[in-house]
Amino acid sequence: MSVSRRDEVLTLAERAKGFMPHNEGLALFSFALELGERIPSSTWLEVGAWCGKSALYLGAAAEATQSVLYSLDHHHGSDENQEGWEHFDATLVDPRDGRLNTLPTWQGTIADARLEETVIGLVGHSAVVARHFHQPLELVFIDGGHGHDVAWGDFRAWSPKVVSGGALLVHDVFPHPEDGGRAPYEIYLKALESGEFVEVASEGSLRALRRVR
Ligand code: SAH
Ligand code: MG
């Protein structure tokens, strides 16, 4: 990957609509790039696509290493994105049914970055897709719903699919309750306690783990 192509995608990522701080996105990119260089042509999946911001950071690394990223979301937002909550964005409401729909924005984000042959949208509920998804994954990024049941469901469904030597990344890990919700922190702790994963990098609320058994 040329430096200009990398900078092009990372600049678009920085400007994209979403909640990933740029420093954490760059860490996501660097970590995924290192993984893809270690295991080229690998298959990655993110739970929680929103408008495609994290998919650009991961997608830049995937393109550079001939890997592919599945970007999974039902595209109707999490609880905290709904009207009356902290992260509501009225411009994302579909007038047809009054529900959030981030799919058109996601699609535009991926197209503008010319990543359509690297980032593949999976539109559906995480638990349903996971039940029918049997391909081993070299990288899983968990950034979907942050409620207790949804986050634990994502962890239980997707972390077993990570191959030995592969990466499990978790976003919005806040050790201190005043900084944010508990569930991502709990699943991060559970992964470490299991002895199956070790921590290899962190930046802000992003944690990168590697499967060791
Ligand atoms: N990773 C994105 C942000 C994701 S926000 C970024 O950094 O740019 C969390 C997303 O998870 C929302 O878009 C929401 O629709 C999705 N989500 C929540 N629960 C889900 C579920 N059960 N199945 C699929 N997607 C879900
Ligand atoms: Mg997040």
mmCIF file of C-alpha atoms and ligand atoms in Angstrom:
data_model
loop_
_atom_site.group_PDB
_atom_site.id
_atom_site.type_symbol
_atom_site.label_atom_id
_atom_site.label_comp_id
_atom_site.label_asym_id
_atom_site.label_seq_id
_atom_site.Cartn_x
_atom_site.Cartn_y
_atom_site.Cartn_z
ATOM 1 C CA MET A 1 0.000 0.000 0.000
ATOM 2 C CA SER A 2 1.406 3.376 -0.969
ATOM 3 C CA VAL A 3 1.737 6.041 1.687
ATOM 4 C CA SER A 4 -0.649 8.296 -0.268
ATOM 5 C CA ARG A 5 -3.329 5.599 -0.438
ATOM 6 C CA ARG A 6 -2.960 4.928 3.297
ATOM 7 C CA ASP A 7 -3.193 8.642 4.072
ATOM 8 C CA GLU A 8 -6.211 8.997 1.771
ATOM 9 C CA VAL A 9 -8.192 6.337 3.651
ATOM 10 C CA LEU A 10 -7.075 7.435 7.111
ATOM 11 C CA THR A 11 -8.002 11.050 6.348
ATOM 12 C CA LEU A 12 -11.463 9.948 5.219
ATOM 13 C CA ALA A 13 -11.705 7.856 8.391
ATOM 14 C CA GLU A 14 -10.870 10.841 10.569
ATOM 15 C CA ARG A 15 -13.655 12.860 8.903
ATOM 16 C CA ALA A 16 -16.258 10.088 8.847
ATOM 17 C CA LYS A 17 -19.338 10.263 11.033
ATOM 18 C CA GLY A 18 -18.945 8.145 14.149
ATOM 19 C CA PHE A 19 -17.705 7.740 17.699
ATOM 20 C CA MET A 20 -14.191 6.390 17.233
ATOM 21 C CA PRO A 21 -11.564 8.965 18.310
ATOM 22 C CA HIS A 22 -8.825 9.314 15.679
ATOM 23 C CA ASN A 23 -6.018 8.174 17.997
ATOM 24 C CA GLU A 24 -7.937 4.973 18.751
ATOM 25 C CA GLY A 25 -8.724 4.518 15.065
ATOM 26 C CA LEU A 26 -5.039 4.839 14.191
ATOM 27 C CA ALA A 27 -4.236 2.243 16.849
ATOM 28 C CA LEU A 28 -6.905 -0.012 15.345
ATOM 29 C CA PHE A 29 -5.301 0.473 11.922
ATOM 30 C CA SER A 30 -1.758 -0.211 13.182
ATOM 31 C CA PHE A 31 -2.745 -3.275 15.121
ATOM 32 C CA ALA A 32 -4.767 -4.722 12.227
ATOM 33 C CA LEU A 33 -1.950 -3.959 9.784
ATOM 34 C CA GLU A 34 0.543 -5.833 11.945
ATOM 35 C CA LEU A 35 -1.849 -8.775 12.165
ATOM 36 C CA GLY A 36 -2.481 -8.768 8.408
ATOM 37 C CA GLU A 37 1.254 -8.680 7.744
ATOM 38 C CA ARG A 38 1.665 -11.686 10.037
ATOM 39 C CA ILE A 39 -1.328 -13.532 8.517
ATOM 40 C CA PRO A 40 -1.960 -12.126 5.001
ATOM 41 C CA SER A 41 -5.227 -12.749 3.121
ATOM 42 C CA SER A 42 -7.051 -13.201 6.382
ATOM 43 C CA THR A 43 -10.737 -12.775 7.223
ATOM 44 C CA TRP A 44 -11.850 -10.157 9.720
ATOM 45 C CA LEU A 45 -15.188 -9.142 11.190
ATOM 46 C CA GLU A 46 -16.412 -6.124 13.117
ATOM 47 C CA VAL A 47 -19.625 -6.183 15.139
ATOM 48 C CA GLY A 48 -21.061 -2.669 15.019
ATOM 49 C CA ALA A 49 -20.615 -0.856 11.712
ATOM 50 C CA TRP A 50 -22.683 2.322 12.294
ATOM 51 C CA CYS A 51 -21.668 4.727 9.492
ATOM 52 C CA GLY A 52 -18.438 2.985 8.518
ATOM 53 C CA LYS A 53 -15.828 4.951 10.436
ATOM 54 C CA SER A 54 -14.088 2.022 12.143
ATOM 55 C CA ALA A 55 -14.479 0.054 8.896
ATOM 56 C CA LEU A 56 -12.211 2.582 7.188
ATOM 57 C CA TYR A 57 -9.418 2.187 9.742
ATOM 58 C CA LEU A 58 -9.700 -1.599 9.564
ATOM 59 C CA GLY A 59 -10.358 -1.527 5.821
ATOM 60 C CA ALA A 60 -7.143 0.406 5.126
ATOM 61 C CA ALA A 61 -5.195 -2.348 6.900
ATOM 62 C CA ALA A 62 -7.227 -5.078 5.203
ATOM 63 C CA GLU A 63 -6.590 -3.677 1.739
ATOM 64 C CA ALA A 64 -2.874 -3.433 2.440
ATOM 65 C CA THR A 65 -2.705 -7.113 3.427
ATOM 66 C CA GLN A 66 -5.172 -8.604 0.900
ATOM 67 C CA SER A 67 -7.539 -9.318 3.763
ATOM 68 C CA VAL A 68 -11.294 -8.837 3.930
ATOM 69 C CA LEU A 69 -13.440 -7.175 6.588
ATOM 70 C CA TYR A 70 -17.040 -8.163 7.216
ATOM 71 C CA SER A 71 -18.773 -5.147 8.739
ATOM 72 C CA LEU A 72 -21.857 -6.348 10.612
ATOM 73 C CA ASP A 73 -24.827 -4.285 11.793
ATOM 74 C CA HIS A 74 -28.613 -4.351 11.625
ATOM 75 C CA HIS A 75 -28.195 -0.614 10.953
ATOM 76 C CA HIS A 76 -30.981 0.495 13.291
ATOM 77 C CA GLY A 77 -28.650 1.761 16.027
ATOM 78 C CA SER A 78 -28.131 0.759 19.655
ATOM 79 C CA ASP A 79 -30.279 1.939 22.568
ATOM 80 C CA GLU A 80 -28.005 4.935 23.148
ATOM 81 C CA ASN A 81 -28.521 6.059 19.532
ATOM 82 C CA GLN A 82 -32.324 6.242 19.758
ATOM 83 C CA GLU A 83 -34.326 9.463 20.093
ATOM 84 C CA GLY A 84 -34.033 11.019 23.550
ATOM 85 C CA TRP A 85 -30.681 9.336 24.237
ATOM 86 C CA GLU A 86 -27.187 10.735 24.291
ATOM 87 C CA HIS A 87 -26.058 9.819 20.782
ATOM 88 C CA PHE A 88 -29.215 10.486 18.752
ATOM 89 C CA ASP A 89 -28.727 11.898 15.230
ATOM 90 C CA ALA A 90 -31.997 12.949 13.587
ATOM 91 C CA THR A 91 -30.390 13.065 10.115
ATOM 92 C CA LEU A 92 -30.140 9.268 10.210
ATOM 93 C CA VAL A 93 -33.872 8.662 10.652
ATOM 94 C CA ASP A 94 -35.578 6.988 7.686
ATOM 95 C CA PRO A 95 -38.822 8.934 7.058
ATOM 96 C CA ARG A 96 -40.372 5.784 5.608
ATOM 97 C CA ASP A 97 -40.694 4.081 8.982
ATOM 98 C CA GLY A 98 -39.247 6.562 11.496
ATOM 99 C CA ARG A 99 -36.414 4.216 12.434
ATOM 100 C CA LEU A 100 -32.699 4.901 12.307
ATOM 101 C CA ASN A 101 -31.067 3.581 9.163
ATOM 102 C CA THR A 102 -27.297 3.945 8.926
ATOM 103 C CA LEU A 103 -26.917 1.630 5.932
ATOM 104 C CA PRO A 104 -26.986 4.322 3.184
ATOM 105 C CA THR A 105 -24.374 6.376 5.046
ATOM 106 C CA TRP A 106 -22.247 3.281 5.692
ATOM 107 C CA GLN A 107 -22.438 2.398 1.996
ATOM 108 C CA GLY A 108 -21.380 5.903 0.958
ATOM 109 C CA THR A 109 -18.474 5.878 3.415
ATOM 110 C CA ILE A 110 -17.122 2.609 1.997
ATOM 111 C CA ALA A 111 -17.682 3.691 -1.612
ATOM 112 C CA ASP A 112 -16.010 7.096 -1.156
ATOM 113 C CA ALA A 113 -12.942 5.307 0.235
ATOM 114 C CA ARG A 114 -12.971 2.857 -2.695
ATOM 115 C CA LEU A 115 -13.023 -0.060 -0.302
ATOM 116 C CA GLU A 116 -15.958 -1.973 -1.779
ATOM 117 C CA GLU A 117 -13.830 -4.993 -2.661
ATOM 118 C CA THR A 118 -12.314 -5.101 0.817
ATOM 119 C CA VAL A 119 -15.145 -4.215 3.217
ATOM 120 C CA ILE A 120 -18.261 -6.353 2.944
ATOM 121 C CA GLY A 121 -21.495 -5.356 4.656
ATOM 122 C CA LEU A 122 -23.403 -7.952 6.638
ATOM 123 C CA VAL A 123 -26.838 -6.576 7.462
ATOM 124 C CA GLY A 124 -28.513 -8.388 10.313
ATOM 125 C CA HIS A 125 -28.683 -9.116 14.003
ATOM 126 C CA SER A 126 -25.366 -10.183 15.418
ATOM 127 C CA ALA A 127 -26.691 -13.282 17.208
ATOM 128 C CA VAL A 128 -28.514 -14.536 14.116
ATOM 129 C CA VAL A 129 -25.556 -14.011 11.799
ATOM 130 C CA ALA A 130 -23.166 -15.619 14.300
ATOM 131 C CA ARG A 131 -25.268 -18.784 14.506
ATOM 132 C CA HIS A 132 -24.874 -19.290 10.762
ATOM 133 C CA PHE A 133 -21.313 -18.079 10.383
ATOM 134 C CA HIS A 134 -18.775 -20.894 10.566
ATOM 135 C CA GLN A 135 -15.662 -19.388 9.061
ATOM 136 C CA PRO A 136 -12.683 -18.990 11.395
ATOM 137 C CA LEU A 137 -11.661 -15.355 11.828
ATOM 138 C CA GLU A 138 -8.172 -13.904 12.210
ATOM 139 C CA LEU A 139 -9.556 -10.672 13.689
ATOM 140 C CA VAL A 140 -12.780 -9.845 15.517
ATOM 141 C CA PHE A 141 -13.583 -6.290 16.617
ATOM 142 C CA ILE A 142 -16.448 -6.014 19.111
ATOM 143 C CA ASP A 143 -18.120 -2.590 19.070
ATOM 144 C CA GLY A 144 -21.826 -3.386 18.799
ATOM 145 C CA GLY A 145 -24.518 -2.839 21.418
ATOM 146 C CA HIS A 146 -23.056 -1.947 24.794
ATOM 147 C CA GLY A 147 -25.921 -3.191 26.964
ATOM 148 C CA HIS A 148 -25.114 -6.149 29.205
ATOM 149 C CA ASP A 149 -26.928 -8.887 27.282
ATOM 150 C CA VAL A 150 -25.961 -7.696 23.806
ATOM 151 C CA ALA A 151 -22.262 -7.228 24.594
ATOM 152 C CA TRP A 152 -22.013 -10.568 26.400
ATOM 153 C CA GLY A 153 -23.927 -12.182 23.529
ATOM 154 C CA ASP A 154 -21.405 -10.781 21.046
ATOM 155 C CA PHE A 155 -18.497 -11.978 23.145
ATOM 156 C CA ARG A 156 -19.916 -15.501 23.509
ATOM 157 C CA ALA A 157 -20.887 -15.716 19.847
ATOM 158 C CA TRP A 158 -17.835 -14.268 18.146
ATOM 159 C CA SER A 159 -14.764 -14.749 20.365
ATOM 160 C CA PRO A 160 -14.753 -18.578 19.876
ATOM 161 C CA LYS A 161 -14.349 -17.964 16.133
ATOM 162 C CA VAL A 162 -10.974 -16.222 16.608
ATOM 163 C CA VAL A 163 -8.144 -18.512 15.458
ATOM 164 C CA SER A 164 -5.051 -19.216 17.540
ATOM 165 C CA GLY A 165 -2.711 -16.251 17.085
ATOM 166 C CA GLY A 166 -5.657 -14.134 15.938
ATOM 167 C CA ALA A 167 -6.900 -10.902 17.444
ATOM 168 C CA LEU A 168 -9.859 -9.975 19.593
ATOM 169 C CA LEU A 169 -10.342 -6.213 19.819
ATOM 170 C CA VAL A 170 -12.832 -4.598 22.160
ATOM 171 C CA HIS A 171 -13.910 -0.961 22.064
ATOM 172 C CA ASP A 172 -15.287 1.259 24.839
ATOM 173 C CA VAL A 173 -13.504 -0.559 27.641
ATOM 174 C CA PHE A 174 -13.802 1.703 30.695
ATOM 175 C CA PRO A 175 -12.257 0.416 33.940
ATOM 176 C CA HIS A 176 -13.820 3.333 35.867
ATOM 177 C CA PRO A 177 -17.646 3.334 35.973
ATOM 178 C CA GLU A 178 -17.793 7.137 35.706
ATOM 179 C CA ASP A 179 -16.231 6.941 32.218
ATOM 180 C CA GLY A 180 -18.800 4.618 30.628
ATOM 181 C CA GLY A 181 -20.835 1.414 30.615
ATOM 182 C CA ARG A 182 -19.647 -1.794 32.231
ATOM 183 C CA ALA A 183 -20.293 -4.499 29.674
ATOM 184 C CA PRO A 184 -17.323 -4.001 27.313
ATOM 185 C CA TYR A 185 -14.997 -3.879 30.326
ATOM 186 C CA GLU A 186 -16.536 -7.069 31.710
ATOM 187 C CA ILE A 187 -16.077 -9.025 28.503
ATOM 188 C CA TYR A 188 -12.505 -7.788 28.207
ATOM 189 C CA LEU A 189 -11.811 -9.040 31.749
ATOM 190 C CA LYS A 190 -13.528 -12.338 30.993
ATOM 191 C CA ALA A 191 -11.354 -12.868 27.923
ATOM 192 C CA LEU A 192 -8.204 -12.347 29.993
ATOM 193 C CA GLU A 193 -9.426 -14.475 32.916
ATOM 194 C CA SER A 194 -10.206 -17.342 30.557
ATOM 195 C CA GLY A 195 -6.491 -17.657 29.848
ATOM 196 C CA GLU A 196 -7.337 -17.908 26.155
ATOM 197 C CA PHE A 197 -6.311 -14.330 25.392
ATOM 198 C CA VAL A 198 -3.464 -12.021 26.411
ATOM 199 C CA GLU A 199 -3.431 -8.261 26.058
ATOM 200 C CA VAL A 200 -1.028 -6.989 23.445
ATOM 201 C CA ALA A 201 -1.954 -3.335 22.948
ATOM 202 C CA SER A 202 -4.269 -0.603 24.142
ATOM 203 C CA GLU A 203 -5.140 2.975 23.215
ATOM 204 C CA GLY A 204 -7.843 4.986 24.950
ATOM 205 C CA SER A 205 -10.776 2.634 25.392
ATOM 206 C CA LEU A 206 -9.503 0.203 22.750
ATOM 207 C CA ARG A 207 -8.021 -3.114 23.900
ATOM 208 C CA ALA A 208 -6.242 -5.566 21.632
ATOM 209 C CA LEU A 209 -5.947 -9.188 22.729
ATOM 210 C CA ARG A 210 -4.339 -12.178 21.061
ATOM 211 C CA ARG A 211 -5.596 -15.749 21.303
ATOM 212 C CA VAL A 212 -2.912 -17.915 22.861
ATOM 213 C CA ARG A 213 -4.926 -21.128 23.232
HETATM 214 N N1 SAH B 1 -17.748 0.541 15.151
HETATM 215 C C1 SAH B 1 -18.467 1.759 14.784
HETATM 216 C C2 SAH B 1 -19.476 2.172 15.816
HETATM 217 C C3 SAH B 1 -20.525 1.146 16.109
HETATM 218 S S1 SAH B 1 -21.858 1.821 17.094
HETATM 219 C C4 SAH B 1 -17.430 2.861 14.609
HETATM 220 O O1 SAH B 1 -16.516 2.974 15.445
HETATM 221 O O2 SAH B 1 -17.522 3.614 13.650
HETATM 222 C C5 SAH B 1 -22.697 0.358 17.551
HETATM 223 C C6 SAH B 1 -23.478 -0.280 16.421
HETATM 224 O O3 SAH B 1 -23.899 -1.567 16.861
HETATM 225 C C7 SAH B 1 -24.755 0.457 16.014
HETATM 226 O O4 SAH B 1 -24.660 0.833 14.659
HETATM 227 C C8 SAH B 1 -25.885 -0.564 16.214
HETATM 228 O O5 SAH B 1 -26.855 -0.567 15.188
HETATM 229 C C9 SAH B 1 -25.110 -1.869 16.222
HETATM 230 N N2 SAH B 1 -25.773 -2.941 16.956
HETATM 231 C C10 SAH B 1 -26.218 -2.913 18.231
HETATM 232 N N3 SAH B 1 -26.750 -4.092 18.585
HETATM 233 C C11 SAH B 1 -26.635 -4.898 17.491
HETATM 234 C C12 SAH B 1 -27.008 -6.261 17.209
HETATM 235 N N4 SAH B 1 -27.584 -7.002 18.146
HETATM 236 N N5 SAH B 1 -26.759 -6.754 15.987
HETATM 237 C C13 SAH B 1 -26.172 -5.981 15.034
HETATM 238 N N6 SAH B 1 -25.782 -4.708 15.243
HETATM 239 C C14 SAH B 1 -26.014 -4.169 16.450
HETATM 240 MG MG MG B 2 -17.269 2.210 20.108
#
